PDB file of C-alpha atoms in Angstrom:
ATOM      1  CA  UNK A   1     -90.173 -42.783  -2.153  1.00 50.00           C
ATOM      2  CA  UNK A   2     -87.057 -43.584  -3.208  1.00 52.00           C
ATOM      3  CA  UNK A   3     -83.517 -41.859  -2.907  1.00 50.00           C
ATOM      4  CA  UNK A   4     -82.888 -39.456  -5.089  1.00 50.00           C
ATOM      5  CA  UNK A   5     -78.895 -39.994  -6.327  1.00 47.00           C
ATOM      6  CA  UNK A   6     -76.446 -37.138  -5.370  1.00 48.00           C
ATOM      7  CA  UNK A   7     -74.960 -35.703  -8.204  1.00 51.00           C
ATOM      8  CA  UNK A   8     -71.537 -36.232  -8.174  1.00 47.00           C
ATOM      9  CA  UNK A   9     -69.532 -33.563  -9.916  1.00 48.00           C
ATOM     10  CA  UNK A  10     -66.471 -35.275 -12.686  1.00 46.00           C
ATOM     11  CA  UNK A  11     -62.975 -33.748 -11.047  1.00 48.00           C
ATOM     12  CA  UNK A  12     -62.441 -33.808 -15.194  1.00 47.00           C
ATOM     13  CA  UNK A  13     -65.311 -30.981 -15.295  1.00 49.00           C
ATOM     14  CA  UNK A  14     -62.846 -28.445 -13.627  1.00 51.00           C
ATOM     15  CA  UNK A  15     -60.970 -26.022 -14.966  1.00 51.00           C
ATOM     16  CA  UNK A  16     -57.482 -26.978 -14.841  1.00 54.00           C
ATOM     17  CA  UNK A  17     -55.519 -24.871 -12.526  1.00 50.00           C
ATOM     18  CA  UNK A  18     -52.606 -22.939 -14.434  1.00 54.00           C
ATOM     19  CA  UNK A  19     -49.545 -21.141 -12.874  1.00 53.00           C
ATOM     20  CA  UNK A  20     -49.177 -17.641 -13.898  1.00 52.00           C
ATOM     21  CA  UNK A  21     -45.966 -17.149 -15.612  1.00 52.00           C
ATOM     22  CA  UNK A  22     -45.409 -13.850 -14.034  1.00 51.00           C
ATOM     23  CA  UNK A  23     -46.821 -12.955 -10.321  1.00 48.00           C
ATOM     24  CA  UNK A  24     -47.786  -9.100  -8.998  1.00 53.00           C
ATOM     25  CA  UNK A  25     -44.658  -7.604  -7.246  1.00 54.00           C
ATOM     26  CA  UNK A  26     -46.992  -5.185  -5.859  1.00 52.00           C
ATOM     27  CA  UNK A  27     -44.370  -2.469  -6.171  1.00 55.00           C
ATOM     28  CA  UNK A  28     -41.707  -4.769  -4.854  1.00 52.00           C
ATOM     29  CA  UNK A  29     -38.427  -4.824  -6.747  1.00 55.00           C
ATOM     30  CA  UNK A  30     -37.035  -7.875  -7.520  1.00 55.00           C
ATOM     31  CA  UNK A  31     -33.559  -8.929  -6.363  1.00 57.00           C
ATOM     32  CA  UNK A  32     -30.935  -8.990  -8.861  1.00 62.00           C
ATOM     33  CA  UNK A  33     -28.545 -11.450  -9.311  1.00 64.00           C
ATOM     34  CA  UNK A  34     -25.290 -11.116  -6.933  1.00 65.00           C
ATOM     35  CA  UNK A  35     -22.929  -9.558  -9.223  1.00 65.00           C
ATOM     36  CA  UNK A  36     -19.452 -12.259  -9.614  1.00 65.00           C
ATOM     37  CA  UNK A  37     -16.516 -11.329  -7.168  1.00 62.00           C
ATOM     38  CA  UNK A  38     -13.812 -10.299  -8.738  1.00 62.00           C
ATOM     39  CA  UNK A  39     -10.489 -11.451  -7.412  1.00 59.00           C
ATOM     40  CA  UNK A  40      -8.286  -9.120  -5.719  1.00 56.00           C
ATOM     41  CA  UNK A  41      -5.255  -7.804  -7.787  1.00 60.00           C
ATOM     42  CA  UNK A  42      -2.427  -8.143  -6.046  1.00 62.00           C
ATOM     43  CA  UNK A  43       0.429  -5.546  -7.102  1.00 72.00           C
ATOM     44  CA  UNK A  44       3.476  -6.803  -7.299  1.00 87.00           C
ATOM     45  CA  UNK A  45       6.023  -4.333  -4.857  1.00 91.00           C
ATOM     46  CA  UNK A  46       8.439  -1.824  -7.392  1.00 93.00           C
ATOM     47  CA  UNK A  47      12.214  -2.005  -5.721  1.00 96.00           C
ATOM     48  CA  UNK A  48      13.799   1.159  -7.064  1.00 97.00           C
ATOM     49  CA  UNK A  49      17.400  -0.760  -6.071  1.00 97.00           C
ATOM     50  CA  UNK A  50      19.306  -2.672  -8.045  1.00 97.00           C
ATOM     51  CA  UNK A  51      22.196  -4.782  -6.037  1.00 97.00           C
ATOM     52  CA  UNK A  52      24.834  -2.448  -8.163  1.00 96.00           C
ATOM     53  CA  UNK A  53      24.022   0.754  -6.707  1.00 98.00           C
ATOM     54  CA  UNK A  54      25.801   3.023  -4.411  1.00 98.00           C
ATOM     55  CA  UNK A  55      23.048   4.246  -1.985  1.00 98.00           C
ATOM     56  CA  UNK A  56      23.310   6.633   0.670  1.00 98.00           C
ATOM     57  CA  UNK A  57      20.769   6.454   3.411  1.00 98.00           C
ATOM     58  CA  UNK A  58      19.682   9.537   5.691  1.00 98.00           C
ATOM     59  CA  UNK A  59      17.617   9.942   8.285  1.00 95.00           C
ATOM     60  CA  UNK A  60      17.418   6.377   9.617  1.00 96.00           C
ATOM     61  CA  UNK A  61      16.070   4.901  12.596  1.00 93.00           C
ATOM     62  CA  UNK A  62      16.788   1.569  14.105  1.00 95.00           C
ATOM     63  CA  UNK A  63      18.431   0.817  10.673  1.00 97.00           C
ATOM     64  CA  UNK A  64      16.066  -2.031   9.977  1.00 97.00           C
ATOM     65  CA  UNK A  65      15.540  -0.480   6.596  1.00 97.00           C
ATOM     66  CA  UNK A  66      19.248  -0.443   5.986  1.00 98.00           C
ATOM     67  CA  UNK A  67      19.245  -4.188   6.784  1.00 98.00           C
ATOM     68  CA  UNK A  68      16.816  -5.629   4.812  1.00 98.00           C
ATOM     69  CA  UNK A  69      18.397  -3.502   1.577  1.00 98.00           C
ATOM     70  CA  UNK A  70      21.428  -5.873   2.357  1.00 98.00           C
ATOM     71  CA  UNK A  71      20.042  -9.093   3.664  1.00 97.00           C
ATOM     72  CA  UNK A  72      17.321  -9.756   1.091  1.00 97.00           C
ATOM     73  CA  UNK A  73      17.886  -7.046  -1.760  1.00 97.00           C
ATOM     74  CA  UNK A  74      21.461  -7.923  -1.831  1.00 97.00           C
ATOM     75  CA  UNK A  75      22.524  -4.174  -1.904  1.00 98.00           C
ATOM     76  CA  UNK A  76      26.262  -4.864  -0.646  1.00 97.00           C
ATOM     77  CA  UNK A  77      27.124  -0.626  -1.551  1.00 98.00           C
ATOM     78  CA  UNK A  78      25.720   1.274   1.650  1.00 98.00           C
ATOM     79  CA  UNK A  79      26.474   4.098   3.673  1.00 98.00           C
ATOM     80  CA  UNK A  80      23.591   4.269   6.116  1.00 98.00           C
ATOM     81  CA  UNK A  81      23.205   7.319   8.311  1.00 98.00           C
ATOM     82  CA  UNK A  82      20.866   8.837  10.983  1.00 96.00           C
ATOM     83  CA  UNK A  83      20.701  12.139  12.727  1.00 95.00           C
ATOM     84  CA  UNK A  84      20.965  10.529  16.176  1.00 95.00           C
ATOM     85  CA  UNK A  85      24.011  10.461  18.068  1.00 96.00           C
ATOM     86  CA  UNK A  86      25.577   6.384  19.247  1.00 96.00           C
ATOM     87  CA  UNK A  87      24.414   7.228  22.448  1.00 96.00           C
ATOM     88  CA  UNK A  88      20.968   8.236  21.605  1.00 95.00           C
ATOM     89  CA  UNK A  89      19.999   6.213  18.889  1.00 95.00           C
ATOM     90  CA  UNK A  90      20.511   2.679  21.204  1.00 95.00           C
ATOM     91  CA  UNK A  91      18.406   5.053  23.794  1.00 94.00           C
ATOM     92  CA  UNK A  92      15.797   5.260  21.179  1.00 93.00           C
ATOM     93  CA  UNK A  93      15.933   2.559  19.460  1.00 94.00           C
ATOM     94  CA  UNK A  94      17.470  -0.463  21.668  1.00 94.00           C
ATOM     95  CA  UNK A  95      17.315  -2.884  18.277  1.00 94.00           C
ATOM     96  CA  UNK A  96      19.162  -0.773  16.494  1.00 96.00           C
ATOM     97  CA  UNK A  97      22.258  -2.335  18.249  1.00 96.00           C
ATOM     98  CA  UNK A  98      21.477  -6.270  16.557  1.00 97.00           C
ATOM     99  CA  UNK A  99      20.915  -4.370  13.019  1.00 97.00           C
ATOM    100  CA  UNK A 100      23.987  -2.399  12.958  1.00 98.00           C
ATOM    101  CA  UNK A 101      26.372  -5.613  14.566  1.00 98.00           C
ATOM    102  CA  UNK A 102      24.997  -7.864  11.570  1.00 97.00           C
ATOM    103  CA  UNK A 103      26.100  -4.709   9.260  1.00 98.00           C
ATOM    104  CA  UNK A 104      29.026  -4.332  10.215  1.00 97.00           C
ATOM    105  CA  UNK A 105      30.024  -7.616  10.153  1.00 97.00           C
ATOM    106  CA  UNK A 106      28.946  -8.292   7.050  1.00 97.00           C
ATOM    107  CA  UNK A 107      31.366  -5.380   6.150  1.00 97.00           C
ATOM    108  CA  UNK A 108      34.291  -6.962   8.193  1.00 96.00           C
ATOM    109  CA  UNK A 109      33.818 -10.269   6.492  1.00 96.00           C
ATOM    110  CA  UNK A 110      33.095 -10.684   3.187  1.00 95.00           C
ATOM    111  CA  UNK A 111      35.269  -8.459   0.400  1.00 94.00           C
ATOM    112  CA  UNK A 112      32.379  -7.831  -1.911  1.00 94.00           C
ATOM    113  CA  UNK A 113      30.592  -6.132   0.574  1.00 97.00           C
ATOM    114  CA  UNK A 114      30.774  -2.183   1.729  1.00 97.00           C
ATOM    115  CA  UNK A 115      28.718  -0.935   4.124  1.00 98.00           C
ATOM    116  CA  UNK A 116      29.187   2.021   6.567  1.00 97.00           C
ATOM    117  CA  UNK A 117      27.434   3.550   9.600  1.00 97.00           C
ATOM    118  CA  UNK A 118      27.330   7.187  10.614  1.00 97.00           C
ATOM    119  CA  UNK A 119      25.959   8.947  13.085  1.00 97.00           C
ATOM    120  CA  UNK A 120      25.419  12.598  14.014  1.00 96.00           C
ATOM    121  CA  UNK A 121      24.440  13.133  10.031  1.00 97.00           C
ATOM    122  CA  UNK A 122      22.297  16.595   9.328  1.00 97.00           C
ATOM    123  CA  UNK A 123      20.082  15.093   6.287  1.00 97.00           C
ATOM    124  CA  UNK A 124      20.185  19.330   5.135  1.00 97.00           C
ATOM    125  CA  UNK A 125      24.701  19.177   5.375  1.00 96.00           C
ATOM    126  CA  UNK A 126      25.646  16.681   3.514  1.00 97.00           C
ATOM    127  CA  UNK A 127      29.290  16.665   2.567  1.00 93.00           C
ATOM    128  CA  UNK A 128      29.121  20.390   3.221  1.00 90.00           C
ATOM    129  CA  UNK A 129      32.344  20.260   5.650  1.00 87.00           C
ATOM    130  CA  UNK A 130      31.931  20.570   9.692  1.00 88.00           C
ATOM    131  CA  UNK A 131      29.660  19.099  11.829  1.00 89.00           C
ATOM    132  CA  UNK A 132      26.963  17.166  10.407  1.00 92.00           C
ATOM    133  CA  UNK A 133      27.909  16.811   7.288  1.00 93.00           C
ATOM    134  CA  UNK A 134      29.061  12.873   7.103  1.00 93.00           C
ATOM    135  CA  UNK A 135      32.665  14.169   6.422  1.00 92.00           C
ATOM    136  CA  UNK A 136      34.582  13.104   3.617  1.00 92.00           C
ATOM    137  CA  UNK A 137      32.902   9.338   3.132  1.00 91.00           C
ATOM    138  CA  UNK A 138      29.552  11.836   2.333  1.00 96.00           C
ATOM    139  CA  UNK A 139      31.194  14.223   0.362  1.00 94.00           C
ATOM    140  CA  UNK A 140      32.932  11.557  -2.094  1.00 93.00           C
ATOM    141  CA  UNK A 141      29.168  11.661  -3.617  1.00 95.00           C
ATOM    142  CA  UNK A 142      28.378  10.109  -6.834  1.00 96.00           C
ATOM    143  CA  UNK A 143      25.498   7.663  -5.570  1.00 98.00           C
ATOM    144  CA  UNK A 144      23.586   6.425  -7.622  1.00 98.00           C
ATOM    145  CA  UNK A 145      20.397   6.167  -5.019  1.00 98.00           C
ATOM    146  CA  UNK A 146      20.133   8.745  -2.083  1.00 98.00           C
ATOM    147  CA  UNK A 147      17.246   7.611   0.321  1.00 98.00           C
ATOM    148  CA  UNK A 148      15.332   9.614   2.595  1.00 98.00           C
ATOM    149  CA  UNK A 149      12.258   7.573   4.345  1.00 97.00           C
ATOM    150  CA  UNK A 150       9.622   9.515   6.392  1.00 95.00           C
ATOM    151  CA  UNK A 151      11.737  12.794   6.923  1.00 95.00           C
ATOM    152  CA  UNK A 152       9.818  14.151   9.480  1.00 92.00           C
ATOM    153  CA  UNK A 153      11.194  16.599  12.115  1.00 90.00           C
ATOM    154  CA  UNK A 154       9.720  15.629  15.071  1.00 82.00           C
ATOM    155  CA  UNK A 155       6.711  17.289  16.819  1.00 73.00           C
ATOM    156  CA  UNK A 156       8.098  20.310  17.488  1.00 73.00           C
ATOM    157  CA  UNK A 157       4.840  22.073  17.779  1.00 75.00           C
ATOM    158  CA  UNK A 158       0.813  21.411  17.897  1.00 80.00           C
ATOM    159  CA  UNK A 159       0.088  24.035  15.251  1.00 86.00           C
ATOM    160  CA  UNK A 160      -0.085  22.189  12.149  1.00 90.00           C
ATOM    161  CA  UNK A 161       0.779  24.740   9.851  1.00 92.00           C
ATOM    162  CA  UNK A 162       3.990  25.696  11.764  1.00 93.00           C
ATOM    163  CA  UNK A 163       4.519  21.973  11.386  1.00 92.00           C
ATOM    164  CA  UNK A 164       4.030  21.900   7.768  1.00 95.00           C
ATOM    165  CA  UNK A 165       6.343  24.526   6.879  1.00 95.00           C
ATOM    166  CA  UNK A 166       9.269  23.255   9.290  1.00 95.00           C
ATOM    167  CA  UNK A 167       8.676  19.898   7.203  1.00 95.00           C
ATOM    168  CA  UNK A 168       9.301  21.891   3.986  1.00 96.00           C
ATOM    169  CA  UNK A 169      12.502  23.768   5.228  1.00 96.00           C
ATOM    170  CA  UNK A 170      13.574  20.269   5.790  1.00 97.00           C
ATOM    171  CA  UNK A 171      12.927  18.802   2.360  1.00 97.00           C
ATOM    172  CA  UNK A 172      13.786  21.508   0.495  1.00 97.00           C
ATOM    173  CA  UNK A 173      17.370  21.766   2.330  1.00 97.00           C
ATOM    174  CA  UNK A 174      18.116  17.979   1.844  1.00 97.00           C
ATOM    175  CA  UNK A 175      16.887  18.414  -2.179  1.00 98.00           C
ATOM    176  CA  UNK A 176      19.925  20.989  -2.082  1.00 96.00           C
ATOM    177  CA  UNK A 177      22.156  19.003  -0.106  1.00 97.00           C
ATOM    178  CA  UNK A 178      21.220  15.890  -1.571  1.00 97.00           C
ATOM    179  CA  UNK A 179      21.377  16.787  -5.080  1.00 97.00           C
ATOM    180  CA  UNK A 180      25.697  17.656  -5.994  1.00 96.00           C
ATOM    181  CA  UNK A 181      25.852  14.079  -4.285  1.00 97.00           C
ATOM    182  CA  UNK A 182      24.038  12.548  -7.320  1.00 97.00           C
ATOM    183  CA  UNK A 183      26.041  10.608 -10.199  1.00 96.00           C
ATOM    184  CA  UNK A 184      24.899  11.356 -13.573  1.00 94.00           C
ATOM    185  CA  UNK A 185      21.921   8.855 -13.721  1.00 94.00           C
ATOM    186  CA  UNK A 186      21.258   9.386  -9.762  1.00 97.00           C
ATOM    187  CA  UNK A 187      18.143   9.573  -8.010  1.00 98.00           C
ATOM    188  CA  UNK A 188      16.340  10.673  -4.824  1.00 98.00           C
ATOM    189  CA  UNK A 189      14.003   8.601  -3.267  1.00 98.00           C
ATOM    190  CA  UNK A 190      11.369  10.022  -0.562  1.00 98.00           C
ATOM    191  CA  UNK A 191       8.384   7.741   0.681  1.00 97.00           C
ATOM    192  CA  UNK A 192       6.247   9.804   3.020  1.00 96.00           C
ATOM    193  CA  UNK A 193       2.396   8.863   4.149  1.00 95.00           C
ATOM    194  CA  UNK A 194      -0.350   9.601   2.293  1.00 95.00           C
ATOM    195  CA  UNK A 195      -3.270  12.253   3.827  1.00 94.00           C
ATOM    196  CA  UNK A 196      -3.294  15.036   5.298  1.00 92.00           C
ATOM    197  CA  UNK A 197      -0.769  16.518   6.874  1.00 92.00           C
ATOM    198  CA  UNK A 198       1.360  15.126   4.725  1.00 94.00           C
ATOM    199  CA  UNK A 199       0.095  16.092   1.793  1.00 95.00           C
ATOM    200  CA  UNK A 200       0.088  19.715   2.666  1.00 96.00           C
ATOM    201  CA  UNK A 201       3.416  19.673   2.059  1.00 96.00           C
ATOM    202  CA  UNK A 202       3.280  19.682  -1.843  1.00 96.00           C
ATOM    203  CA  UNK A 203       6.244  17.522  -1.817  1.00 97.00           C
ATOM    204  CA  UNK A 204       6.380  17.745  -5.836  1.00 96.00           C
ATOM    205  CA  UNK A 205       6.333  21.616  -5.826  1.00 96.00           C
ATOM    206  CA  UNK A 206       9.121  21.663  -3.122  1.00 96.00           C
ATOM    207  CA  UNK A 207      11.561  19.485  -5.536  1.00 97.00           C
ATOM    208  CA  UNK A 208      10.581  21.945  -8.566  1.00 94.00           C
ATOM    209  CA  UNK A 209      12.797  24.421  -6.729  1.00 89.00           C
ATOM    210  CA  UNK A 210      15.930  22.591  -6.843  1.00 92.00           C
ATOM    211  CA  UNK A 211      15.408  21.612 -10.320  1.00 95.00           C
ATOM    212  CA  UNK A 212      13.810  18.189 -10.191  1.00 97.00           C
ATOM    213  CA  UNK A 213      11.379  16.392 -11.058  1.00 96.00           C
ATOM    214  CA  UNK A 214       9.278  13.171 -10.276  1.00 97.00           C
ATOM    215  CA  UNK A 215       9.888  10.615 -12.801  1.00 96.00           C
ATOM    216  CA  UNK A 216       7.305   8.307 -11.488  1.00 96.00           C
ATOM    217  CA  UNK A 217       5.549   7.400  -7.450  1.00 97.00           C
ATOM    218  CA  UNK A 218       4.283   4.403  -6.842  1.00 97.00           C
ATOM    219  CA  UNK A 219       2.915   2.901  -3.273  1.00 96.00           C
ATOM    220  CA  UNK A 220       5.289   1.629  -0.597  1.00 96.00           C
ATOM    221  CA  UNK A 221       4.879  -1.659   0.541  1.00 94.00           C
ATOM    222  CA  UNK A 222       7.087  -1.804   3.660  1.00 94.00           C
ATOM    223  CA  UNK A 223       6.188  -5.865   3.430  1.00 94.00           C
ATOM    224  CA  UNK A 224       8.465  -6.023   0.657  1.00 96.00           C
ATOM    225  CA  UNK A 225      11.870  -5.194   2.631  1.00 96.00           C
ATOM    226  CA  UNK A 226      11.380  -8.297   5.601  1.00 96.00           C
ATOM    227  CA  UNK A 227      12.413  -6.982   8.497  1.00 95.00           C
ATOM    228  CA  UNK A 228      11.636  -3.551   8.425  1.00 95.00           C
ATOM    229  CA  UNK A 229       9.799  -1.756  11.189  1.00 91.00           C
ATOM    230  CA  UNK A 230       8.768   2.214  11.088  1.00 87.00           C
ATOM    231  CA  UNK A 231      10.824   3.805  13.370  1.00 83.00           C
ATOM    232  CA  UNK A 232       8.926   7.149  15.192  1.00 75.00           C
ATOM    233  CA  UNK A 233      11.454  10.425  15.075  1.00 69.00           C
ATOM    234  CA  UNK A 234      10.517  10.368  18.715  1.00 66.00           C
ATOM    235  CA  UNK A 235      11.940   6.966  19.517  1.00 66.00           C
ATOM    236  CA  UNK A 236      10.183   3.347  20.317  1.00 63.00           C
ATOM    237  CA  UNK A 237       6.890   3.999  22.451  1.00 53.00           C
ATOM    238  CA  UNK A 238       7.118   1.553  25.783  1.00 54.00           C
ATOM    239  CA  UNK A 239       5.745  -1.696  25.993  1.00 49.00           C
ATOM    240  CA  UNK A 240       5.222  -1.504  21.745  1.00 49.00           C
ATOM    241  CA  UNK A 241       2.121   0.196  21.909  1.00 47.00           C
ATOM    242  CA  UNK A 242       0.764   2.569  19.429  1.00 46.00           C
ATOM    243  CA  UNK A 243       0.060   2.404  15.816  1.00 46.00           C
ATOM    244  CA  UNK A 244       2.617   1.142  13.424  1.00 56.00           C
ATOM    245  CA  UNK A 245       3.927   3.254  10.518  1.00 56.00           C
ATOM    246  CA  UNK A 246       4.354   0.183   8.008  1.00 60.00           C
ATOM    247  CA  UNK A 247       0.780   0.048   8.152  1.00 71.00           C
ATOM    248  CA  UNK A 248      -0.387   3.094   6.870  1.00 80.00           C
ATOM    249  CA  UNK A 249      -0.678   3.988   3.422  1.00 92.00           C
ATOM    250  CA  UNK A 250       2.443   5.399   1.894  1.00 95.00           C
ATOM    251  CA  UNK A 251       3.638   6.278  -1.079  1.00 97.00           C
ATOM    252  CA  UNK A 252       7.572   6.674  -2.602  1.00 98.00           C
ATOM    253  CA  UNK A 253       9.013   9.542  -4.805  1.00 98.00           C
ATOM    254  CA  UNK A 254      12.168   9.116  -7.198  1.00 98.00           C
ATOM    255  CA  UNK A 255      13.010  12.964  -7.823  1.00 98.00           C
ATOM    256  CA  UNK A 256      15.460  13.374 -11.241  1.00 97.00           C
ATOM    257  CA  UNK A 257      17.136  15.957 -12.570  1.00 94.00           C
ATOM    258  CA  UNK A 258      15.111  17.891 -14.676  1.00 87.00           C
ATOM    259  CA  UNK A 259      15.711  17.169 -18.422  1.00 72.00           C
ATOM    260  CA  UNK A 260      14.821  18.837 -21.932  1.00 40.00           C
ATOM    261  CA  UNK A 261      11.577  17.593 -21.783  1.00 42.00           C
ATOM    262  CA  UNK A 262      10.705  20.050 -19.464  1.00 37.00           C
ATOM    263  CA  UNK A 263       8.413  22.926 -21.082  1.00 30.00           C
ATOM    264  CA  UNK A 264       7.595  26.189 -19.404  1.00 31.00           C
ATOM    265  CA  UNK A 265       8.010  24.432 -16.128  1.00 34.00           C
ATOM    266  CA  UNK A 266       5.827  21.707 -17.392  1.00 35.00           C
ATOM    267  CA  UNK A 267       6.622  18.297 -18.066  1.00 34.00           C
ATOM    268  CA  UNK A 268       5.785  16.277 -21.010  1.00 36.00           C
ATOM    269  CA  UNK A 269       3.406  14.005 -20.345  1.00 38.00           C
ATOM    270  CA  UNK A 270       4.059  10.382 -21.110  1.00 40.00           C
ATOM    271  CA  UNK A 271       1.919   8.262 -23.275  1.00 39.00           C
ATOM    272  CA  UNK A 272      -0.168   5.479 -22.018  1.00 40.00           C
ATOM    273  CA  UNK A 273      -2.113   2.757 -23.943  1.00 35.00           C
ATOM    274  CA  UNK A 274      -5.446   3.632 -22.756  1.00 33.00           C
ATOM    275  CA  UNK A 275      -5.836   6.754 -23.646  1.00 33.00           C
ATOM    276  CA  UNK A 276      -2.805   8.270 -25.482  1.00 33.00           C
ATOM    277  CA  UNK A 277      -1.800  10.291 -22.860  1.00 28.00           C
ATOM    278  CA  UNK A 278      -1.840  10.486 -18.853  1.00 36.00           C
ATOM    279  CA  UNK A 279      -1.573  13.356 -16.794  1.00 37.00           C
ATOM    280  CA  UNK A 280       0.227  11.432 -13.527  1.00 53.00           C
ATOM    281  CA  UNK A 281       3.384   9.884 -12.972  1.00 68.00           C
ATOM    282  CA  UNK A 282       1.999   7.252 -10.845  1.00 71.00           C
ATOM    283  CA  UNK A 283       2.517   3.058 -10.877  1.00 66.00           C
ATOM    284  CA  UNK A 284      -1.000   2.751  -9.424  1.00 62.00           C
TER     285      UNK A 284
END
């Protein structure tokens, strides 16, 4: 008997294998594509100085503020004051000492250049007369800038509301002080943090009792004056520890005089290209 042949099957008889062009997700959502980063904007700082102005300075610290205006703003115009007493502020702030030297040398040696140090300056008496008040290098006004950064007074007290109001007393006797100082196209210039407790203040409201307004707020970069360090009402905590005011959000103020524009305690609100109008006074 012979062998019967095995049937070999042609690989050309099969169906040729196809690839779906789609496959089940079985309920599973497909991944969509990674969306482009977009590059950070980086804002470029606003300087609210101009090397020609007369500024007066209140309420500084170690003065590092005051140096960096001169140094690397070339504001050569100052009269820089704090609250402290000599004696206290070096007790405070030790650095102070190097900032205020380079000052007032700059003062002794170069003709172009006018800068003075006070101490024992009440931010809410200016060039009212007695104690306090700067005497008669205050009083001679007509600044063009008068600069008031992180008024705070101190922590008097753990109740935050009683803290809140003090902080208003404050502001809203400096606005009065502050404001006969002014020349005609003068400004004040608060920066204060941003948040609570700050906030609470209502700084805006506060300057809407002396008759001014904000002409425009933008945010403070404190790494645009090289330099300058936040200096704590309370004084330098030991060994350097703690957070560091310059980096926490802030934001500056330049309170004018109120103007004609001003309606029923409103004001106008400037136009903007996006949308015709804009209901803030703010760079960012």
């Amino acid at each position: 008997m012979g062998k019967s042949k095995k049937q070999v099957s042609s690989r050309s008889s099969r169906t040729p294998y196809s690839r779906p062009s789609t496959f089940p997700n079985h309920g599973i959502k497909a991944k969509s594509k990674p969306k482009p980063l977009r590059p950070k904007r980086i804002q470029t700082p606003t300087i609210p100085f101009d090397p020609t102005d007369r500024i007066l300075l209140v309420g500084e610290g170690d003065f590092s503020f005051t140096h960096s205006l001169y140094a690397y703003h070339n504001c050569h115009r100052l009269l820089a004051t704090c609250f402290d007493s000599a004696a206290t502020l070096v007790e405070k702030y030790p650095q102070s000492t190097g900032y205020i030297q380079e000052l007032q040398d700059a003062d002794r040696e170069d003709e172009t250049v006018n800068i003075q140090i006070l101490n024992g300056v009440d931010a809410t008496k200016l060039g009212r007369g007695g104690v306090g008040s700067g005497g008669k290098e205050v009083k001679k006004g007509r600044f063009d800038r008068v600069v008031f950064n992180f008024p705070h007074v101190g922590g008097l007290t753990k109740d935050v509301n009683r803290q809140v109001r003090c902080n208003q007393e404050l502001l809203v006797n400096f606005f009065k002080a502050a404001v006969p100082l002014l020349a005609p196209e003068g400004s004040i210039i608060i920066t204060i943090f941003e948040g609570e407790p700050y906030s609470l203040w209502n700084i805006r409201d506060l300057a809407r009792h002396v008759d001014l307004k904000v002409g425009r707020s933008f945010k403070f970069q404190a790494e645009a004056y090289p330099g300058y360090k936040h200096a704590r009402t309370l004084g330098n905590i030991e060994g350097g520890r703690g957070w560091k005011g310059e980096d926490r959000e802030s934001r500056t103020y330049i309170f004018e005089k109120k103007d004609g524009e001003e309606i029923q305690g409103q004001l106008k609100k400037p136009k903007n290209k996006r949308n015709g109008f804009s209901d803030s006074d703010s760079d960012d």
